[in-house]
């Protein structure tokens, strides 16, 4: 089948994932208006709304899909794409004929257009322009560019970046962002055309206005798919290309860059000032650095100010100056200390790197202890340097500050490598016992003690601790699952007790949980040799719950 269409059902499943693929199978009959062209297939799929779908197979055999549904707009190969792909595969034997017919239609259209008299062809174009506003805007821009009508070019470029036609109540939803991005990309094309036509100076000016316009509106666009961000990147590249061609005033360019990069913390652009080094030259770079330093001194904690200063200093290779920039605003999370440590290590100064990391650990606030990236860094370095006891000390302090299961595991891993876990474990568990004694188990705050004992494989102690009234229902279920093979008589009452409150609740998720608990209870009865007792219990439960038809279906699906 693959020889006909260029992809297989396996390809669809791989791109969509199991969930979307399974859901897409249910939309096969919702596919209509399937069209076949050379390298792509398009169709409509009736979902919550009617969605437009296009599947493309490039020359290298790579499959991709686009859909107008919200999930598809985020760049995902959605269930509607799966449905169209399956529809194509179902008609695979007819695809070669359809492709041949499409190619014939394309050639026929080309020949017909070439045969039309000039006036008739113009009339046809005018007719399409009147019907298609998007086409009209694009052609108006091209016409203005060709006749060098700069005011109209400017007006059309900025009009293409206006999101108003796509906005509801002043905000562009994700489903409309892709269409807006397609329109905005026409502005990028126009700017690049200006540069290639020898009018780079105008392209520089217009690109800056366009970037400012997109910058102002980006906050009001749901760009989950990244399509508008891609246009912003292309717009930034078009401006850079124009600068390299036009060679604008270096000092003025530096001042514009500073305004552009420092204008807002909410930025659609990912502009690297160092990319402009050719256009800026020595004088421009010096001016940009002066402006960056002034802004940074006024606001050392500002994200934009710090980024610009860091990037400019890093480009010089002066590590000490870069460290000074980082050190001016140290984060309480230890992230800045860790960044400094990595910079020093990369510069071949491991001793200083370790000192900064140790300083960061000392200054780390308590909520960020117990598994921080800074602790990970130090433990790796201590272990590599043959200082496992120091690494264990870091993990011990982290666990004491933040007594979570994750911090317990890290301490256990480190202490085992150090050969001291048998000594560390009792003290760690005692801290967790103190925590458990001070708090009552709740669904959102299970005692870490029981989780730690289960994680250690110490099921006997975990069970005894749970019997003391310190376990949540979820922990009881975990314990029952773990001990039912060897202790079915202990596990069985847990399953039956957990079923009781669920009888009063409806919903498929609840029904699945009842089935799961019943399977556990059945396994216990099997091991105890009391299958008839389970059969009687199940019969009574079915009779009691018979009005819940969906529950009966779920039980049937599980063979209960």
Coordinates of C-alpha atoms in Angstrom, one line a residue:
X1 CA 0.0 0.0 0.0
X2 CA 2.9 2.3 0.8
X3 CA 4.0 2.3 -2.8
X4 CA 0.9 4.2 -3.8
X5 CA 0.6 6.9 -1.2
X6 CA 4.0 7.3 0.4
X7 CA 3.0 6.4 4.0
X8 CA 1.5 3.6 6.0
X9 CA -0.8 3.1 9.0
X10 CA 2.3 2.7 11.1
X11 CA 3.5 6.2 10.1
X12 CA 0.2 7.6 11.1
X13 CA 0.3 5.9 14.5
X14 CA 3.9 7.1 15.1
X15 CA 3.1 10.7 14.3
X16 CA -0.2 10.9 16.2
X17 CA 0.5 8.7 19.2
X18 CA -1.7 5.9 20.4
X19 CA -4.5 8.1 21.8
X20 CA -5.0 10.4 18.8
X21 CA -4.6 7.4 16.4
X22 CA -7.3 5.5 18.2
X23 CA -9.6 8.5 18.3
X24 CA -8.9 9.2 14.6
X25 CA -10.2 5.7 13.6
X26 CA -13.6 6.8 14.8
X27 CA -13.6 9.8 12.4
X28 CA -13.1 7.8 9.1
X29 CA -16.8 8.3 8.1
X30 CA -16.5 12.1 8.9
X31 CA -14.0 12.7 6.0
X32 CA -15.3 14.4 2.9
X33 CA -14.0 16.3 -0.2
X34 CA -10.8 14.3 -0.3
X35 CA -8.5 15.8 -2.9
X36 CA -5.3 14.2 -4.2
X37 CA -2.3 16.1 -5.6
X38 CA 1.3 15.3 -6.1
X39 CA 2.8 15.2 -2.6
X40 CA -0.3 16.2 -0.7
X41 CA -3.8 15.2 0.3
X42 CA -6.5 17.6 1.5
X43 CA -10.0 17.0 3.0
X44 CA -12.6 18.2 5.4
X45 CA -13.4 16.4 8.6
X46 CA -16.7 16.9 10.5
X47 CA -15.8 17.2 14.2
X48 CA -17.1 19.8 16.7
X49 CA -16.9 22.0 13.6
X50 CA -15.8 21.3 10.0
X51 CA -12.0 21.2 10.0
X52 CA -9.7 21.6 7.0
X53 CA -6.9 19.0 6.9
X54 CA -3.9 18.7 4.7
X55 CA -1.4 15.8 4.7
X56 CA 2.0 16.3 3.0
X57 CA 4.6 13.7 1.9
X58 CA 7.8 15.4 0.8
X59 CA 10.4 14.1 -1.6
X60 CA 12.3 12.3 1.1
X61 CA 9.2 10.5 2.3
X62 CA 8.6 12.6 5.4
X63 CA 5.0 12.7 6.5
X64 CA 3.4 15.8 8.1
X65 CA -0.1 17.1 8.7
X66 CA -1.9 20.3 9.3
X67 CA -5.4 20.8 10.7
X68 CA -7.5 23.9 11.5
X69 CA -8.7 22.4 14.8
X70 CA -7.2 23.9 18.0
X71 CA -5.0 20.8 18.7
X72 CA -3.8 20.8 15.2
X73 CA -3.1 24.6 15.3
X74 CA -0.6 23.8 18.1
X75 CA 1.4 21.8 15.6
X76 CA 0.1 18.3 16.5
X77 CA -0.7 15.5 14.2
X78 CA -4.3 15.3 15.4
X79 CA -7.1 12.8 15.1
X80 CA -8.5 14.6 12.1
X81 CA -5.2 14.1 10.3
X82 CA -5.3 10.4 11.2
X83 CA -8.8 10.1 9.8
X84 CA -7.7 11.7 6.5
X85 CA -4.6 9.5 6.4
X86 CA -6.7 6.4 6.9
X87 CA -9.2 7.5 4.3
X88 CA -6.3 7.9 1.8
X89 CA -5.0 4.4 2.7
X90 CA -8.4 3.0 2.2
X91 CA -8.5 4.3 -1.3
X92 CA -4.8 3.7 -2.0
X93 CA -5.3 1.8 -5.2
X94 CA -7.0 4.8 -6.7
X95 CA -4.4 7.3 -5.7
X96 CA -2.1 7.0 -8.8
X97 CA -5.1 7.7 -11.1
X98 CA -6.2 10.7 -9.0
X99 CA -2.6 12.1 -9.0
X100 CA -2.4 11.7 -12.7
X101 CA -5.8 13.4 -13.1
X102 CA -4.6 16.3 -10.8
X103 CA -1.4 16.8 -12.8
X104 CA -3.5 16.8 -16.0
X105 CA -5.8 19.5 -14.5
X106 CA -2.9 21.6 -13.5
X107 CA -1.4 21.5 -17.0
X108 CA -4.7 22.2 -18.5
X109 CA -5.2 25.2 -16.3
X110 CA -1.8 26.5 -17.2
X111 CA -2.4 26.1 -20.9
X112 CA -5.8 27.8 -20.7
X113 CA -4.4 30.8 -18.8
X114 CA -1.6 31.1 -21.3
X115 CA -4.1 31.1 -24.1
X116 CA -6.3 33.9 -22.7
X117 CA -6.1 37.4 -24.3
X118 CA -4.6 40.0 -22.0
X119 CA -7.9 41.8 -21.3
X120 CA -9.7 38.5 -20.5
X121 CA -6.8 37.4 -18.2
X122 CA -6.9 40.8 -16.4
X123 CA -10.7 40.5 -16.0
X124 CA -10.2 37.1 -14.4
X125 CA -7.6 38.5 -12.0
X126 CA -9.8 41.4 -11.1
X127 CA -12.6 39.0 -10.4
X128 CA -10.5 37.0 -8.0
X129 CA -9.1 40.1 -6.3
X130 CA -12.7 41.3 -5.6
X131 CA -13.6 37.9 -4.1
X132 CA -10.4 37.2 -2.1
X133 CA -9.4 40.0 0.3
X134 CA -6.2 38.2 1.3
X135 CA -5.1 38.0 -2.4
X136 CA -6.0 41.7 -2.9
X137 CA -3.8 42.7 0.0
X138 CA -0.9 40.7 -1.2
X139 CA -1.2 42.0 -4.8
X140 CA -1.5 45.6 -3.6
X141 CA 1.7 45.2 -1.7
X142 CA 3.5 43.7 -4.6
X143 CA 2.2 46.4 -7.0
X144 CA 3.3 49.1 -4.6
X145 CA 6.7 47.5 -4.2
X146 CA 7.2 47.2 -8.0
X147 CA 6.3 50.9 -8.6
X148 CA 8.3 52.1 -5.6
X149 CA 5.3 53.7 -3.9
X150 CA 6.9 53.8 -0.5
X151 CA 3.9 55.2 1.5
X152 CA 1.6 52.5 0.2
X153 CA 4.3 49.8 0.8
X154 CA 4.6 51.0 4.4
X155 CA 0.8 51.1 4.9
X156 CA 0.3 47.6 3.4
X157 CA 3.2 46.0 5.4
X158 CA 1.8 47.4 8.7
X159 CA -1.8 46.3 7.7
X160 CA -0.5 42.8 7.2
X161 CA 0.6 42.8 10.9
X162 CA -2.7 44.1 12.2
X163 CA -4.3 41.2 14.1
X164 CA -7.7 42.9 14.4
X165 CA -9.5 40.8 11.7
X166 CA -8.5 37.7 13.7
X167 CA -9.2 38.9 17.2
X168 CA -12.2 38.4 19.4
X169 CA -12.6 40.9 22.1
X170 CA -9.1 42.2 21.4
X171 CA -7.4 38.7 21.7
X172 CA -6.3 36.3 19.0
X173 CA -7.2 32.7 20.0
X174 CA -4.9 29.8 19.2
X175 CA -7.2 28.6 16.5
X176 CA -6.9 31.9 14.6
X177 CA -3.2 32.5 15.3
X178 CA -2.0 30.4 12.4
X179 CA -4.1 32.3 9.9
X180 CA -2.8 35.6 11.3
X181 CA 0.8 34.2 11.0
X182 CA 0.2 33.4 7.3
X183 CA -0.9 36.9 6.6
X184 CA 2.0 38.4 8.6
X185 CA 4.5 36.3 6.7
X186 CA 3.6 38.3 3.6
X187 CA 5.1 41.4 5.2
X188 CA 8.4 39.5 5.6
X189 CA 8.3 38.5 2.0
X190 CA 7.8 42.2 1.0
X191 CA 10.8 43.3 3.2
X192 CA 13.1 40.7 1.7
X193 CA 11.9 41.8 -1.8
X194 CA 12.9 45.4 -1.0
X195 CA 16.4 44.3 0.1
X196 CA 16.9 42.2 -3.0
X197 CA 15.7 45.1 -5.2
X198 CA 18.4 47.3 -3.8
X199 CA 16.2 49.2 -1.4
X200 CA 17.6 47.8 1.8
X201 CA 17.6 51.2 3.6
X202 CA 13.8 51.3 3.2
X203 CA 13.6 47.6 4.3
X204 CA 15.5 48.5 7.5
X205 CA 13.1 51.3 8.4
X206 CA 10.0 49.3 7.6
X207 CA 11.3 46.2 9.4
X208 CA 11.8 48.2 12.6
X209 CA 8.3 49.5 12.4
X210 CA 6.9 46.0 11.7
X211 CA 8.9 44.5 14.6
X212 CA 7.5 47.2 16.9
X213 CA 4.0 46.5 15.7
X214 CA 4.3 42.8 16.3
X215 CA 6.0 43.4 19.6
X216 CA 3.0 45.5 20.8
X217 CA 0.4 42.9 19.8
X218 CA 2.2 39.7 20.7
X219 CA 0.9 39.7 24.3
X220 CA -2.6 39.5 23.0
X221 CA -2.1 36.4 20.9
X222 CA -2.3 32.8 22.0
X223 CA 0.8 31.5 20.1
X224 CA 0.7 28.0 21.6
X225 CA 1.6 26.6 18.1
X226 CA 4.6 28.9 17.8
X227 CA 3.5 30.0 14.3
X228 CA 3.5 33.7 15.1
X229 CA 6.8 33.3 16.9
X230 CA 8.2 31.8 13.7
X231 CA 7.1 34.9 11.8
X232 CA 8.8 37.1 14.4
X233 CA 12.0 35.2 13.9
X234 CA 11.8 35.6 10.1
X235 CA 11.0 39.3 10.6
X236 CA 14.1 39.7 12.8
X237 CA 16.2 37.9 10.2
X238 CA 14.8 40.1 7.4
X239 CA 15.8 43.2 9.4
X240 CA 19.3 41.8 9.9
X241 CA 19.7 41.0 6.2
X242 CA 18.6 44.5 5.3
X243 CA 21.1 46.0 7.8
X244 CA 24.0 44.0 6.3
X245 CA 23.0 45.2 2.9
X246 CA 22.2 48.8 3.7
X247 CA 25.0 49.5 6.2
X248 CA 23.0 51.9 8.3
X249 CA 24.6 54.3 10.8
X250 CA 26.4 52.2 13.4
X251 CA 25.6 54.5 16.4
X252 CA 21.9 54.8 15.4
X253 CA 21.7 51.0 14.9
X254 CA 23.2 50.5 18.4
X255 CA 20.6 52.9 19.9
X256 CA 17.8 51.1 18.1
X257 CA 19.0 47.7 19.2
X258 CA 19.1 48.9 22.8
X259 CA 15.5 50.2 22.6
X260 CA 14.4 47.0 20.9
X261 CA 16.0 44.6 23.4
X262 CA 15.2 46.6 26.5
X263 CA 11.7 47.7 25.5
X264 CA 9.8 44.9 27.2
X265 CA 10.2 41.7 29.2
X266 CA 7.4 40.2 27.1
X267 CA 9.1 39.8 23.7
X268 CA 8.2 37.9 20.6
X269 CA 11.7 38.2 19.3
X270 CA 14.8 36.3 20.2
X271 CA 17.3 38.8 18.9
X272 CA 21.0 38.2 19.6
X273 CA 22.8 41.5 19.6
X274 CA 26.1 39.9 18.6
X275 CA 24.5 39.0 15.2
X276 CA 24.7 42.7 14.4
X277 CA 28.5 43.0 15.0
X278 CA 29.2 43.5 11.3
X279 CA 26.7 46.3 11.0
X280 CA 27.7 47.9 14.3
X281 CA 31.5 47.8 13.9
X282 CA 33.7 48.8 16.7
X283 CA 32.0 52.1 17.4
X284 CA 28.5 50.7 17.3
X285 CA 29.4 47.8 19.6
X286 CA 31.0 50.2 22.1
X287 CA 27.8 52.4 22.1
X288 CA 25.5 49.4 22.5
X289 CA 27.6 48.2 25.4
X290 CA 27.5 51.6 27.0
X291 CA 23.7 51.8 26.7
X292 CA 23.4 48.2 28.1
X293 CA 25.7 49.0 31.0
X294 CA 23.7 52.1 31.9
X295 CA 20.4 50.2 31.8
X296 CA 21.8 47.3 33.8
X297 CA 23.1 49.5 36.5
X298 CA 19.7 51.1 36.8
X299 CA 18.0 47.7 37.0
X300 CA 20.4 44.9 37.7
X301 CA 17.6 42.4 38.3
X302 CA 15.7 43.2 35.0
X303 CA 15.6 40.2 32.7
X304 CA 16.1 42.2 29.5
X305 CA 18.9 44.3 31.0
X306 CA 20.7 41.3 32.4
X307 CA 20.4 39.3 29.2
X308 CA 21.8 42.1 27.0
X309 CA 24.6 42.8 29.3
X310 CA 25.5 39.1 29.7
X311 CA 25.4 38.5 25.9
X312 CA 27.7 41.5 25.2
X313 CA 30.2 40.7 27.9
X314 CA 30.2 37.0 27.0
X315 CA 31.1 37.9 23.4
X316 CA 34.3 39.4 24.6
X317 CA 35.4 36.3 26.4
X318 CA 36.1 38.2 29.7
X319 CA 35.0 35.6 32.3
X320 CA 35.6 37.8 35.3
X321 CA 33.4 40.6 33.9
X322 CA 30.7 38.0 33.1
X323 CA 30.8 36.7 36.6
X324 CA 30.4 40.2 38.0
X325 CA 27.3 40.7 35.9
X326 CA 25.8 37.4 37.2
X327 CA 26.9 38.1 40.8
X328 CA 25.1 41.5 40.8
X329 CA 21.7 39.7 41.2
X330 CA 22.1 36.3 42.9
X331 CA 19.0 34.2 42.9
X332 CA 17.9 32.6 46.2
X333 CA 17.2 29.4 44.3
X334 CA 21.0 28.9 43.7
X335 CA 20.5 29.1 39.9
X336 CA 22.8 32.1 39.5
X337 CA 25.5 30.5 41.6
X338 CA 25.3 27.4 39.4
X339 CA 25.5 29.4 36.2
X340 CA 28.7 31.1 37.6
X341 CA 30.1 27.7 38.5
X342 CA 29.5 26.3 35.0
X343 CA 31.1 29.4 33.4
X344 CA 34.2 29.1 35.6
X345 CA 34.4 25.4 34.9
X346 CA 34.2 26.0 31.2
X347 CA 37.0 28.5 31.6
X348 CA 39.2 25.9 33.2
X349 CA 38.9 27.2 36.7
X350 CA 37.3 24.2 38.6
X351 CA 38.4 25.3 42.0
X352 CA 36.7 28.6 41.8
X353 CA 33.6 26.9 40.3
X354 CA 33.4 24.6 43.3
X355 CA 33.7 27.6 45.7
X356 CA 30.9 29.4 44.0
X357 CA 28.7 26.3 44.1
X358 CA 29.5 25.8 47.9
X359 CA 28.7 29.5 48.5
X360 CA 25.4 29.0 46.7
X361 CA 24.5 26.0 48.9
X362 CA 25.2 28.1 52.0
X363 CA 23.0 30.9 50.7
X364 CA 20.2 28.6 49.4
X365 CA 16.9 29.3 51.0
X366 CA 15.2 26.3 52.7
X367 CA 12.3 25.9 50.2
X368 CA 14.8 25.2 47.5
X369 CA 16.8 22.5 49.4
X370 CA 16.4 18.8 48.9
X371 CA 17.2 17.9 45.3
X372 CA 18.2 21.3 43.8
X373 CA 20.3 21.4 40.7
X374 CA 23.0 23.1 42.8
X375 CA 23.1 20.1 45.1
X376 CA 23.3 17.7 42.1
X377 CA 26.2 19.7 40.8
X378 CA 28.1 19.5 44.1
X379 CA 27.5 15.9 44.7
X380 CA 28.7 15.0 41.2
X381 CA 31.9 17.0 41.7
X382 CA 32.5 15.6 45.2
X383 CA 32.0 12.1 44.0
X384 CA 34.3 12.6 41.0
X385 CA 36.9 14.0 43.4
X386 CA 36.8 11.0 45.7
X387 CA 34.9 12.8 48.5
X388 CA 31.7 10.6 48.8
X389 CA 31.3 11.6 52.5
X390 CA 31.0 15.2 51.5
X391 CA 28.4 14.3 48.9
X392 CA 26.4 12.4 51.5
X393 CA 26.5 15.4 53.8
X394 CA 25.0 17.6 51.1
X395 CA 22.2 15.1 50.6
X396 CA 21.6 14.7 54.3
X397 CA 21.3 18.4 54.8
X398 CA 19.0 18.6 51.8
X399 CA 16.8 15.9 53.2
X400 CA 16.6 17.4 56.6
X401 CA 15.5 20.7 55.1
X402 CA 12.9 19.2 52.7
X403 CA 11.7 15.8 53.8
X404 CA 10.2 14.5 50.6
X405 CA 10.4 11.0 49.0
X406 CA 12.7 12.5 46.2
X407 CA 15.1 13.9 48.8
X408 CA 15.1 10.6 50.7
X409 CA 15.9 8.7 47.5
X410 CA 18.8 11.0 46.8
X411 CA 20.2 10.5 50.3
X412 CA 19.9 6.8 50.0
X413 CA 21.6 6.7 46.6
X414 CA 24.5 8.8 47.8
X415 CA 24.9 7.0 51.2
X416 CA 24.9 3.6 49.5
X417 CA 27.7 4.7 47.2
X418 CA 29.5 5.9 50.4
X419 CA 28.8 2.7 52.2
X420 CA 27.0 4.5 55.0
X421 CA 23.3 3.9 54.3
X422 CA 22.8 1.5 57.2
X423 CA 23.9 4.2 59.5
X424 CA 22.0 7.0 57.7
X425 CA 18.7 5.2 57.3
X426 CA 17.5 5.0 60.9
X427 CA 18.0 8.8 61.5
X428 CA 16.2 9.6 58.2
X429 CA 13.3 7.4 59.1
X430 CA 13.0 8.9 62.6
X431 CA 12.6 12.3 61.1
X432 CA 9.8 11.0 58.8
X433 CA 8.2 9.3 61.8
X434 CA 8.2 12.7 63.6
X435 CA 6.5 14.3 60.6
X436 CA 3.9 11.5 60.4
X437 CA 3.1 11.8 64.1
X438 CA 2.5 15.6 63.7
X439 CA 0.1 15.3 60.8
X440 CA -3.0 13.3 59.8
X441 CA -3.0 11.5 56.5
X442 CA -5.0 13.4 53.8
X443 CA -5.4 12.6 50.1
X444 CA -3.2 15.6 49.2
X445 CA -0.6 15.0 51.9
X446 CA 0.4 11.3 52.4
X447 CA 3.0 10.5 55.1
X448 CA 6.3 10.3 53.4
X449 CA 7.4 7.7 56.0
X450 CA 5.2 5.0 54.4
X451 CA 6.3 5.9 50.9
X452 CA 9.9 5.7 51.9
X453 CA 9.4 2.3 53.6
X454 CA 7.7 1.0 50.5
X455 CA 10.5 2.4 48.3
X456 CA 13.0 0.6 50.5
X457 CA 11.1 -2.6 50.0
X458 CA 10.5 -2.8 53.8
X459 CA 6.8 -3.9 53.4
X460 CA 6.5 -5.4 56.8
X461 CA 7.4 -2.1 58.6
X462 CA 5.3 -0.1 56.1
X463 CA 2.3 -2.3 56.8
X464 CA 2.7 -2.0 60.5
X465 CA 3.0 1.8 60.2
X466 CA -0.1 1.9 58.1
X467 CA -1.9 -0.2 60.8
X468 CA -1.1 2.6 63.3
X469 CA -3.4 4.8 61.3
X470 CA -0.9 6.8 59.3
X471 CA -1.7 5.7 55.7
X472 CA -3.8 7.2 53.0
X473 CA -6.2 5.1 50.9
X474 CA -3.8 5.3 48.0
X475 CA -1.0 4.0 50.2
X476 CA -3.2 1.2 51.5
X477 CA -3.9 0.2 47.9
X478 CA -0.3 0.2 47.0
X479 CA 0.5 -2.0 50.0
X480 CA -2.3 -4.4 49.2
X481 CA -1.0 -4.8 45.6
X482 CA 2.5 -5.5 46.9
X483 CA 1.7 -8.0 49.6
X484 CA -1.3 -9.9 48.2
X485 CA 0.9 -12.6 46.7
X486 CA 2.4 -13.6 50.0
X487 CA -0.3 -12.2 52.4
X488 CA -3.7 -12.5 50.6
X489 CA -5.6 -12.6 53.8
X490 CA -4.2 -9.2 54.8
X491 CA -4.7 -7.6 51.4
X492 CA -8.3 -8.8 50.8
X493 CA -10.0 -6.6 53.5
X494 CA -8.2 -3.6 52.1
X495 CA -9.7 -4.1 48.6
X496 CA -13.2 -4.7 50.0
X497 CA -13.0 -1.7 52.3
X498 CA -11.9 0.6 49.4
X499 CA -14.8 -0.6 47.2
X500 CA -17.5 0.4 49.7
X501 CA -17.4 4.2 49.3
X502 CA -17.1 3.9 45.5
X503 CA -20.5 2.3 45.3
X504 CA -22.1 5.6 46.0
X505 CA -20.2 7.5 43.3
X506 CA -20.9 7.5 39.5
X507 CA -18.6 8.1 36.6
X508 CA -16.5 5.9 34.3
X509 CA -13.2 6.7 36.1
X510 CA -14.9 5.5 39.4
X511 CA -16.2 2.4 37.6
X512 CA -12.7 1.5 36.4
X513 CA -11.4 1.8 39.9
X514 CA -14.1 -0.5 41.2
X515 CA -13.1 -3.1 38.6
X516 CA -9.4 -2.7 39.5
X517 CA -10.2 -3.3 43.2
X518 CA -12.4 -6.3 42.3
X519 CA -9.6 -7.9 40.3
X520 CA -7.3 -7.5 43.3
X521 CA -9.9 -9.1 45.6
X522 CA -10.4 -12.0 43.1
X523 CA -6.7 -12.7 43.1
X524 CA -6.7 -12.8 46.9
X525 CA -9.6 -15.2 46.9
X526 CA -7.8 -17.4 44.3
X527 CA -4.7 -17.7 46.5
X528 CA -6.9 -18.4 49.6
X529 CA -8.9 -21.0 47.7
X530 CA -12.2 -19.2 48.3
X531 CA -13.3 -18.5 44.8
X532 CA -16.9 -19.3 45.5
X533 CA -16.9 -16.7 48.2
X534 CA -15.7 -14.1 45.7
X535 CA -18.4 -15.2 43.2
X536 CA -21.1 -14.7 45.8
X537 CA -19.7 -11.2 46.7
X538 CA -19.6 -10.2 43.0
X539 CA -23.1 -11.5 42.3
X540 CA -24.4 -9.4 45.3
X541 CA -22.6 -6.3 44.1
X542 CA -23.9 -6.7 40.6
X543 CA -27.5 -7.0 41.9
X544 CA -27.0 -4.0 44.2
X545 CA -25.5 -1.8 41.4
X546 CA -27.5 -3.2 38.4
X547 CA -29.0 0.3 37.6
X548 CA -25.6 1.6 36.7
X549 CA -25.4 0.3 33.2
X550 CA -22.0 1.7 32.5
X551 CA -20.6 0.0 35.5
X552 CA -22.0 -3.3 34.3
X553 CA -20.3 -2.7 30.9
X554 CA -16.9 -2.1 32.6
X555 CA -17.3 -5.2 34.8
X556 CA -18.1 -7.2 31.6
X557 CA -15.0 -5.8 29.9
X558 CA -12.8 -7.0 32.7
X559 CA -14.4 -10.4 32.9
X560 CA -16.1 -9.8 36.3

